XYZ file of C-alpha atoms in Angstrom:
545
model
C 16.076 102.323 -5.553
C 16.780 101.817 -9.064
C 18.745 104.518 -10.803
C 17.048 105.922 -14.297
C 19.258 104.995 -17.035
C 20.542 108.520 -18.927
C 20.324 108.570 -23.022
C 24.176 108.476 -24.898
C 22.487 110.776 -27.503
C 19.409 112.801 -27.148
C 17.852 114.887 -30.561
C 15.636 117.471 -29.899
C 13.567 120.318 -32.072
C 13.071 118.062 -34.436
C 9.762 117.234 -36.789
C 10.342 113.731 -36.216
C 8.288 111.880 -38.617
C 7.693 107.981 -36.851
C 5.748 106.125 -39.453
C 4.613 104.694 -36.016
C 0.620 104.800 -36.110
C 0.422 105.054 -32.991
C 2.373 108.206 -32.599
C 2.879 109.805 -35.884
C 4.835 112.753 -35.247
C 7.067 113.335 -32.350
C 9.593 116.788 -31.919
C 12.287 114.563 -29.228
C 13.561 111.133 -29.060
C 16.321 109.460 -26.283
C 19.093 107.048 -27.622
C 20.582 104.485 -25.328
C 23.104 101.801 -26.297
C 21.827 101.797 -30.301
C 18.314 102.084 -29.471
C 15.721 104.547 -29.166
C 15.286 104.685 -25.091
C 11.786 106.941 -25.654
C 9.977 109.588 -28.036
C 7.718 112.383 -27.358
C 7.910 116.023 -26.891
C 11.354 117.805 -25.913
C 9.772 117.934 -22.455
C 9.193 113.899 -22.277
C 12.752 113.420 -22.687
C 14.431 116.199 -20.942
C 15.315 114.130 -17.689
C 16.797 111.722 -19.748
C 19.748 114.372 -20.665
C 22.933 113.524 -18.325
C 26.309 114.776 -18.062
C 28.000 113.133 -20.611
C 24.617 112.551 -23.193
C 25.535 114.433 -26.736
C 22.361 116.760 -27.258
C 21.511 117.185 -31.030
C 19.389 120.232 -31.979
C 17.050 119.542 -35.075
C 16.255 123.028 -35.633
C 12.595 122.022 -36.315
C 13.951 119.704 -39.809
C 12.568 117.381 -40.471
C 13.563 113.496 -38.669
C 12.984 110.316 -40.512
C 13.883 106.612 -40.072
C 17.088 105.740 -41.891
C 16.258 104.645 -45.256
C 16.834 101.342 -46.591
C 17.514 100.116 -50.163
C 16.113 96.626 -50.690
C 18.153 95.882 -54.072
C 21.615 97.569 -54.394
C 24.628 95.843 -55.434
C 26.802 97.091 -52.598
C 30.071 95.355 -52.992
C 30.253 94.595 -56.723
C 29.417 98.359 -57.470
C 31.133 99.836 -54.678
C 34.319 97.336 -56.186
C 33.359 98.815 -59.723
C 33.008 102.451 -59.201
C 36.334 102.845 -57.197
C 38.524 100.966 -60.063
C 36.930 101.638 -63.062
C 36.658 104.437 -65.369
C 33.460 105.940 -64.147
C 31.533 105.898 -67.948
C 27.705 107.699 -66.747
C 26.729 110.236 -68.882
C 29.111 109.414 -71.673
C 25.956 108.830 -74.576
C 28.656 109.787 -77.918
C 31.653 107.563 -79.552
C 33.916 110.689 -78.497
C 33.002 110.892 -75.170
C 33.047 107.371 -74.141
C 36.381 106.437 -75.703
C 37.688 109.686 -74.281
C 36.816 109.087 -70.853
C 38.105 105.641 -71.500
C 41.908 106.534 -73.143
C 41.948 109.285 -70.059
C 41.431 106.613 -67.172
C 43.900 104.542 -69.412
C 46.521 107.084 -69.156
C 46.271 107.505 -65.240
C 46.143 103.674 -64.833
C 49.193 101.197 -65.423
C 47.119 98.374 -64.626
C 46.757 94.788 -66.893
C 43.752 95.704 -67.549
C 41.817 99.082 -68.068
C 38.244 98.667 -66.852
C 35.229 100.599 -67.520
C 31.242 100.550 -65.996
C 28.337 102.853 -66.857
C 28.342 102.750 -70.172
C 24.536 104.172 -71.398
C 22.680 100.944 -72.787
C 19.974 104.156 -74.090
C 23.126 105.135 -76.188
C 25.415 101.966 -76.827
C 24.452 98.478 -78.192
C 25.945 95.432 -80.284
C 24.655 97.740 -83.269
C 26.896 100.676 -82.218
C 29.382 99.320 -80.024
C 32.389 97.068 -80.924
C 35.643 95.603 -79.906
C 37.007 98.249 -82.861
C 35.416 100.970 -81.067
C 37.379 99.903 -78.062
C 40.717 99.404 -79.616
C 40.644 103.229 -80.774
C 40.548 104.167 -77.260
C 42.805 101.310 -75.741
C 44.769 99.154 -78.210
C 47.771 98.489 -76.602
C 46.185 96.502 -73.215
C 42.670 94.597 -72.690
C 40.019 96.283 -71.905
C 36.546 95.402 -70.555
C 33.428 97.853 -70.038
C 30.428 96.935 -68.332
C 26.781 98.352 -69.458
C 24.950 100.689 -66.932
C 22.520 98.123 -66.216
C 25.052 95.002 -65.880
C 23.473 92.824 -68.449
C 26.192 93.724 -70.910
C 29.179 94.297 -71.288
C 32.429 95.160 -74.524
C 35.669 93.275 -74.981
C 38.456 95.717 -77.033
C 40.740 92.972 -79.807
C 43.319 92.263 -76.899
C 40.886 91.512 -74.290
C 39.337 88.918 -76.683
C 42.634 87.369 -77.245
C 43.332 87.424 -73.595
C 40.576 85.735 -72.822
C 40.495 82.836 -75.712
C 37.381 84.312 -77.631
C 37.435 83.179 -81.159
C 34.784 82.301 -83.663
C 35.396 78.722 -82.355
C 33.992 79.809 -78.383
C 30.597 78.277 -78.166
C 27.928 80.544 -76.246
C 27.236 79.478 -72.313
C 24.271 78.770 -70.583
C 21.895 81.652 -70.934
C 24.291 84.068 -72.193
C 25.797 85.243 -75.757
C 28.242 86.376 -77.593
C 27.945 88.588 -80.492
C 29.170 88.036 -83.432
C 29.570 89.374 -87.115
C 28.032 88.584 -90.435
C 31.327 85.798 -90.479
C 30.731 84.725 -87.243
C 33.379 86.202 -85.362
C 32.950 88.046 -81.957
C 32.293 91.671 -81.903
C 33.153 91.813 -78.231
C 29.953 92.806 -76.810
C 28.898 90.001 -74.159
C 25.343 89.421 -72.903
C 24.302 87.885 -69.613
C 26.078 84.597 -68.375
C 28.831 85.619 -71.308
C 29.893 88.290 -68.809
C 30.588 85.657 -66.029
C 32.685 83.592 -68.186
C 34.696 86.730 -69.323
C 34.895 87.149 -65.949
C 36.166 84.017 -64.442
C 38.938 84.655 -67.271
C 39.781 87.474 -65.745
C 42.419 88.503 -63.206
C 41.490 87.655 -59.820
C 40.402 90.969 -57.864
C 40.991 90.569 -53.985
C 39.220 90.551 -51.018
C 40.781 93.406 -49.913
C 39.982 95.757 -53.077
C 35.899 94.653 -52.478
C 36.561 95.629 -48.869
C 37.665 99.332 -49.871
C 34.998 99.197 -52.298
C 32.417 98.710 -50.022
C 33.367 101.020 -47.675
C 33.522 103.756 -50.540
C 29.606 102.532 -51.128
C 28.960 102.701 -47.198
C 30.089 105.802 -47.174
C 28.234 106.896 -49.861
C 24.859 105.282 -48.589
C 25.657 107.234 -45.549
C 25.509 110.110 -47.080
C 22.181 109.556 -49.121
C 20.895 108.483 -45.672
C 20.355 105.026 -45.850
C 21.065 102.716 -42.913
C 19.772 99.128 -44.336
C 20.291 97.479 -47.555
C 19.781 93.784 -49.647
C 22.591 93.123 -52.042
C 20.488 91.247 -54.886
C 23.404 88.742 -55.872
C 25.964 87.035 -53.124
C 28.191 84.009 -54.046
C 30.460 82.623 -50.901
C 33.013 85.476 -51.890
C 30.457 88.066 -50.863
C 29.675 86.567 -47.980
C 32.748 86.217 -46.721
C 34.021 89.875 -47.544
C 31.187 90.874 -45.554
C 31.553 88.826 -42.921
C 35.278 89.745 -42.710
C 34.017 93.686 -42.173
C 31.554 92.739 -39.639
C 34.494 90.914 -37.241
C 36.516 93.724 -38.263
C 33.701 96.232 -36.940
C 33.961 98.324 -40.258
C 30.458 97.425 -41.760
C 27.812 100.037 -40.403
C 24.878 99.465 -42.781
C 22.936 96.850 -41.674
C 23.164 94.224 -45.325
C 20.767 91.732 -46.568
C 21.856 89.034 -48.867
C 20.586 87.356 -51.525
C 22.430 84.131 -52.584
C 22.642 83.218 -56.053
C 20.654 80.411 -57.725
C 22.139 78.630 -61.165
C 19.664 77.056 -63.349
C 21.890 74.510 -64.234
C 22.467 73.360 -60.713
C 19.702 70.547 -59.316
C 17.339 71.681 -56.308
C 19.406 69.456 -54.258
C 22.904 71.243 -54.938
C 21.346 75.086 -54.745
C 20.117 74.048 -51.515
C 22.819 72.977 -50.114
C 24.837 75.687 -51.220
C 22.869 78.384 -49.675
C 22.354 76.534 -46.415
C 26.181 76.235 -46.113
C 26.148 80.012 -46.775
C 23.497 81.158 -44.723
C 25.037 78.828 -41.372
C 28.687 79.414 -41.886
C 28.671 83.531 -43.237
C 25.617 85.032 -41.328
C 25.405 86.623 -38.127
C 25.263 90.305 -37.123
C 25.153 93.141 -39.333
C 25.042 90.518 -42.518
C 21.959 88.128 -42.375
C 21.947 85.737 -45.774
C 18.295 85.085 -45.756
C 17.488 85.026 -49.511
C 17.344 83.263 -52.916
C 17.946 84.958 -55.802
C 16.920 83.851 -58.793
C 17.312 85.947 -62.676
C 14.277 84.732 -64.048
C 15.343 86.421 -67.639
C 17.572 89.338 -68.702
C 16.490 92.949 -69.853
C 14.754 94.590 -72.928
C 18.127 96.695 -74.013
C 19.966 93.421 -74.778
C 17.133 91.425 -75.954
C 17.141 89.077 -72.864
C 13.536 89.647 -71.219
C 11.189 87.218 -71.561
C 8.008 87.764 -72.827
C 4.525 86.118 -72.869
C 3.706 87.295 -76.434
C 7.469 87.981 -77.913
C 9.131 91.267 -78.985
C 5.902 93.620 -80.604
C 8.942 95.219 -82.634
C 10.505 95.337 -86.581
C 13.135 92.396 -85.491
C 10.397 90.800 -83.020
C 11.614 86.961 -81.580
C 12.040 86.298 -77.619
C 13.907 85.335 -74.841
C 13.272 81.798 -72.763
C 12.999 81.411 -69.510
C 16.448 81.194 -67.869
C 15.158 78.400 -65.617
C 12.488 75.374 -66.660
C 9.379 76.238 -65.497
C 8.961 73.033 -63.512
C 12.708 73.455 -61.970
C 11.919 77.120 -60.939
C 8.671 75.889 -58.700
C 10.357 72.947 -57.158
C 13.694 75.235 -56.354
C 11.171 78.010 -54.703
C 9.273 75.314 -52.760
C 12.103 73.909 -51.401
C 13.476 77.542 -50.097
C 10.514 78.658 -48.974
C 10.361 75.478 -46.860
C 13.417 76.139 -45.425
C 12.476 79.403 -44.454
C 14.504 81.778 -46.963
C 13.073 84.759 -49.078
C 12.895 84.367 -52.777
C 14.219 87.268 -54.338
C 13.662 87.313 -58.190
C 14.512 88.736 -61.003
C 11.758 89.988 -63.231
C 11.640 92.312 -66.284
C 9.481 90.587 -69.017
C 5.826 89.663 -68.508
C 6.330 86.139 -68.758
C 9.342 86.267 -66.051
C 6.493 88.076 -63.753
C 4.214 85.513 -64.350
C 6.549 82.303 -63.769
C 8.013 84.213 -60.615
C 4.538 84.598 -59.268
C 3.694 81.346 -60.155
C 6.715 79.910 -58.352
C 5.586 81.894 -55.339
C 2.299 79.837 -55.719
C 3.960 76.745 -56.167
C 5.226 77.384 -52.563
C 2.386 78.881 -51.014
C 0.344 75.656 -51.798
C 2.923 73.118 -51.040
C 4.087 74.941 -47.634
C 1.643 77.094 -46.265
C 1.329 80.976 -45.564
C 4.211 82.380 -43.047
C 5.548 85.938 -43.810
C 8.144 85.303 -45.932
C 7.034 88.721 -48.427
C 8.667 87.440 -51.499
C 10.121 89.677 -53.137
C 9.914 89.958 -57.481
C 11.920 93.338 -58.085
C 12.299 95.636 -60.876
C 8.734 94.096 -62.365
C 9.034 96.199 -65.627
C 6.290 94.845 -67.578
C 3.232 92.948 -65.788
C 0.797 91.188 -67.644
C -2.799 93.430 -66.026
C -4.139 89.375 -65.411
C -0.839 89.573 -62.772
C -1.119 92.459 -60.944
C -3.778 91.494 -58.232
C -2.210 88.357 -57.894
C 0.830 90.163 -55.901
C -1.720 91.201 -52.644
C -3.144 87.638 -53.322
C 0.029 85.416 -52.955
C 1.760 87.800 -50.482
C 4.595 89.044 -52.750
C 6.309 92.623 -52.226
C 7.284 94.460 -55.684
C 10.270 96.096 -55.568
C 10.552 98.609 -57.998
C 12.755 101.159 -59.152
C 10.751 103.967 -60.076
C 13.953 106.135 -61.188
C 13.609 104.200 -64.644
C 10.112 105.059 -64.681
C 9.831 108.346 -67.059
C 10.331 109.188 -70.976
C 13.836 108.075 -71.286
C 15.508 106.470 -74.048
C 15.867 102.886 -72.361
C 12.214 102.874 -71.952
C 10.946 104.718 -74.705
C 13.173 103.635 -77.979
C 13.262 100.348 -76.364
C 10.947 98.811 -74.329
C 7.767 100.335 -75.944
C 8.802 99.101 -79.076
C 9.594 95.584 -78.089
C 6.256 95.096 -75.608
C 4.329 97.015 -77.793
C 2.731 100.605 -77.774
C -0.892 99.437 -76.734
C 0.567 98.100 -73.886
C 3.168 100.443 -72.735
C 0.772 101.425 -69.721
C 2.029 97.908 -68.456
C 5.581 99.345 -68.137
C 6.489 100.090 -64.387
C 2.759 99.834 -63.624
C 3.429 100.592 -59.838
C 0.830 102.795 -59.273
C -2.017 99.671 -60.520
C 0.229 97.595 -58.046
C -0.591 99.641 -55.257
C -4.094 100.146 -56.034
C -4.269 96.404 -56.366
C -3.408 96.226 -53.023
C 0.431 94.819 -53.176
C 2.645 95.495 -50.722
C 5.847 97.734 -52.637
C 9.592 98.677 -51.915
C 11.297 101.460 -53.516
C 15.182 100.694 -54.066
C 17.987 101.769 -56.597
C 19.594 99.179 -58.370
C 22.612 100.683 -57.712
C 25.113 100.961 -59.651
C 22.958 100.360 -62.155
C 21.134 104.199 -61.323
C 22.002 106.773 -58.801
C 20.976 105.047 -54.896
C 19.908 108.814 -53.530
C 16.364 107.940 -52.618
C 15.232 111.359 -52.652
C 16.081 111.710 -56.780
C 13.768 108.312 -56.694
C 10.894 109.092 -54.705
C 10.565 112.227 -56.868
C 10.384 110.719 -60.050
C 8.024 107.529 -58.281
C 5.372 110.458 -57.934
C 5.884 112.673 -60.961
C 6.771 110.227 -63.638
C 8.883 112.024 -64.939
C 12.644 113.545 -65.064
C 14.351 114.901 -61.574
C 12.870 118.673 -61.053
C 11.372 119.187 -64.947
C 8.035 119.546 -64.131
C 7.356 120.307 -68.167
C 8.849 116.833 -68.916
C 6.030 114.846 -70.283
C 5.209 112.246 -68.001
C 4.825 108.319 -68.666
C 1.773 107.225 -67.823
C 0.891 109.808 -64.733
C -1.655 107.439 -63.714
C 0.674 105.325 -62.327
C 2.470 107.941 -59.874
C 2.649 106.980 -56.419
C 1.262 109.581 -53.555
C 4.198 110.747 -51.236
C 3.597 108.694 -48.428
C 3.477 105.374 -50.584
C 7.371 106.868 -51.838
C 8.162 106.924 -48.217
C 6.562 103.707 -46.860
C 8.805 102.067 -49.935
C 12.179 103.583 -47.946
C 11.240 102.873 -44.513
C 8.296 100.795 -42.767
C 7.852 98.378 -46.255
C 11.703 98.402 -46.825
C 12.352 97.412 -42.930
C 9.797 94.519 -43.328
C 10.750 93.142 -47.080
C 14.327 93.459 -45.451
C 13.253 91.095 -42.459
C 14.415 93.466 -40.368
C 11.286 94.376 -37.360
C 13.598 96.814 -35.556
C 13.748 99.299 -38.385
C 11.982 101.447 -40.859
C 10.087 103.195 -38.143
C 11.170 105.788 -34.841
C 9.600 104.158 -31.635
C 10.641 103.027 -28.577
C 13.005 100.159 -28.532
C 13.987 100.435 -32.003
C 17.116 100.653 -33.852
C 18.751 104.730 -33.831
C 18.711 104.584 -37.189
C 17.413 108.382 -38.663
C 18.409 111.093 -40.614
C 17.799 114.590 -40.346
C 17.151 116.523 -43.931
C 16.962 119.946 -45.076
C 13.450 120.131 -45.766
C 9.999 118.750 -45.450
C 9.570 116.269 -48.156
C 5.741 115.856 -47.650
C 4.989 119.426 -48.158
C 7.656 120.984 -50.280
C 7.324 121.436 -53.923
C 7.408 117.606 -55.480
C 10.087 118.867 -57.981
C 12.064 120.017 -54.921
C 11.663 116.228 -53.114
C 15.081 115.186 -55.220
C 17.169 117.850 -54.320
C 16.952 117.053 -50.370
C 20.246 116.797 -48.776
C 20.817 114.373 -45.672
C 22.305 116.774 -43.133
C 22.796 114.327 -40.481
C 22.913 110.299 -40.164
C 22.580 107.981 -37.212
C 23.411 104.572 -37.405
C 22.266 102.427 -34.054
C 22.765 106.191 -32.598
C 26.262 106.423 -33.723
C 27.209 109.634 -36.333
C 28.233 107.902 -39.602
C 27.828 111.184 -41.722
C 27.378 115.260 -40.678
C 26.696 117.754 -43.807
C 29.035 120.658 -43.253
C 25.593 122.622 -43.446
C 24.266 120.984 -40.162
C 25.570 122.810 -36.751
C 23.058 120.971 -34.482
């Protein structure tokens, strides 16, 4: 006679919403070795309770899957944000160099580092290496921009570096310069990887602490599952090194970098190498990325029609048309995701295009290609996302009146068209299939702050904000598809995004019910209680269950 097997963990009182059609809403679920052993009532599960099985009372809260971020910049942000001066929220001169001279004078470092500086407040017109040098002059100093696409040099970081009038501009990336030509110190795109590799070496184990500072805080925004948008070998191998350590518990996606100026052949062959020697458990390399173009605040996104503004031009293509479709055939042959890049309407329509160029050369398989942050889409492009199979991934947290999207992007595509910025809710009703994800560090990660404004339109709990373009507001169960069932399958990842038997333990218990609550109340939800593969990763000192 075979014995029953008893659950490790069993949850009870809950309102356990499955986003399993088949059942929908459940109040009790078993957990056995990382998995959910069954789901039902509180009576359907009660025999599974054995002497040494941890009971966790819901208190009727609400249960959902763990959520999962499909483009966050784990390890580079969680690196950033735990050595830098922390610059979000710092929109005046005084304030930024402030924060900056006051992280100086708590840091002996080489160099002092900053991130998060407001591209809304700062650019090359307002921000300079002179700036800088009132707030540091006696060390280099580097900031990055909020969005990464940018970044500011002080005078001795320059001169550390070897920037001169004389350094010409890289690959898809500039530097700006004065009326003489010389270098202001702000850096755009592939300038930033050059200052970069001038740099001084940061270590594998400083990205290790950062990323557990980031897992931690993931934990406690309740999100079990995430793609990092841009791996090179060194991310894979940090990660891999916390997976054989056992100190990785989010369950990471990677994405590994594509260079234009590298032949189909060589890209290839890179990202096989990465993918055979780095993946395995909790990190899976299964993706391509590709920046197709850069953003609006810099001038970098690429356009079908140019800039509609005063100082109109463009931005190219950062890959050859003709190279981007023969690089996407040849991953999507060898079975990895693309995962692009796309802010400008002509990025959207050469990344859907490449997505095309595979379709027709390989066949259908369910590869959901991914084209995130798809800021501006041509309205000739949006059906074509249901059509060719390709997930958007948007972040709807830049989707309201804010200065990044107003003063600049509505300018520069044009006001007749600004109903073709963030036009998620004409995705979905187009039929495409749609992730919701963060961008973090670019924006805050907590999904809750994100659904809320993917439904309003419009600032975190100011419902007398004036929306942008309300018809494009998603309904709340299209916000929570994005985090969980759509996420789990854009992730590649069957054995999440939904609460059913024989699936992952990954849920999260929060403090209210998202689905009926107020809709300005959605972004203040706190995560009172985490489960990753069944295990307790985070516990709100609020939650006694």
């Amino acid at each position: 006679m075979m014995t029953k097997a008893m659950a490790d963990t069993i949850l009870v009182n809950g309102d356990i919403v499955t986003m399993d059609p088949l059942l929908p809403r459940a109040t009790a679920l078993a957990v056995r070795d990382g998995k959910i052993l069954a789901i039902g009532g509180d009576d359907d599960i009660a025999d599974l309770k054995g002497p040494l099985t941890q009971v966790i009372n819901a208190g009727g809260r609400m249960v959902l899957p763990g959520m999962q971020d499909t483009h966050i910049h784990l390890q580079d942000s969680g690196y950033q944000y735990s050595a830098m001066a922390d610059l979000t929220g710092a929109v005046t001169h005084d304030a930024l160099l402030d924060r900056l001279s006051d992280f100086a004078a708590g840091h002996d470092g080489e160099w002092v580092l900053g991130v998060a500086y407001d591209t809304g407040a700062f650019s090359e017109a307002n921000l300079s290496r002179a700036d800088l040098d009132r707030a540091v002059p006696d060390r280099p100093c580097h900031i990055l921009s909020a969005d990464l696409h940018s970044s500011c040099l002080n005078t001795a970081g320059c001169t550390a570096l070897g920037l001169t009038r004389d350094t010409p501009d890289p690959d898809n990336g500039l530097f700006a310069r004065d009326a003489k030509g010389e270098p202001t110190g702000m850096l755009h795109e592939s300038a930033m990887d050059w200052a970069h590799n001038r740099m001084p070496p940061v270590t594998d184990d400083d990205y290790v602490n950062g990323i557990a500072e980031a897992q931690a805080l993931c934990h406690r925004n309740g999100l079990t599952g995430v793609i990092d948008p841009r791996v090179t070998e060194r991310h894979a191998r940090v990660y891999q090194r916390m997976v054989k350590g056992g100190s990785l518990r989010l369950r990471v996606g990677g994405a590994g970098l594509v260079l234009p100026e590298l032949s189909v052949e060589d890209n290839v062959a890179g990202l096989v190498s990465m993918r055979e020697t780095y993946s395995g458990g909790l990190f899976h390399l299964h993706s391509a990325k590709f920046f197709l173009d850069g953003v609006f605040e810099n001038r970098t996104a690429a356009m079908i029609d140019g800039y509609q503004d005063a100082a109109g031009g463009n931005y190219p293509l950062m890959f050859d048309p003709d190279h981007l479709n023969a690089l996407c055939v040849a991953f999507d042959a060898l079975r990895f995701q693309i995962h692009m890049h796309v802010i400008g309407d002509y990025a959207a329509r050469a990344g859907l295009d490449g997505v095309e160029a595979a379709l027709r050369a390989n066949g259908a398989w369910p590869s959901l290609h991914q084209l995130t942050h798809v800021e501006c889409v041509h309205p000739a492009d949006i059906g074509r996302f249901a059509e060719l199979g390709a997930v958007a991934n948007m972040q709807c947290l830049w989707a309201r009146n804010a200065p990044t999207v107003t003063k600049v992007a509505v300018p520069m595509t044009g006001a007749d068209r600004s109903a073709d910025i963030y036009p998620f809710g004409a995705l979905i009703d187009a039929g495409a299939t749609t992730t919701l994800s963060s961008d973090w560090g670019v924006s805050s990660l907590n999904p809750f702050e994100i659904m809320e404004v993917a439904m309003t339109r419009q600032k975190v709990g100011q419902p007398d904000d004036p929306p942008f373009h309300p018809e494009h507001r998603l309904t709340r169960e299209d916000a929570l598809k994005g985090y969980t069932v759509n996420a789990a399958a854009a992730a590649w990842r069957p054995e999440t995004g939904r609460l059913s038997r024989h699936t992952a333990a990954d849920l999260i218990v929060i403090d209210r019910d998202i689905l009926t609550c107020d809709t300005y109340e959605i972004g203040a939800t706190e995560v009172l209680l985490t489960l990753f593969a069944g295990t307790e990763v985070h516990r709100s000192e609020r939650f006694n269950g």
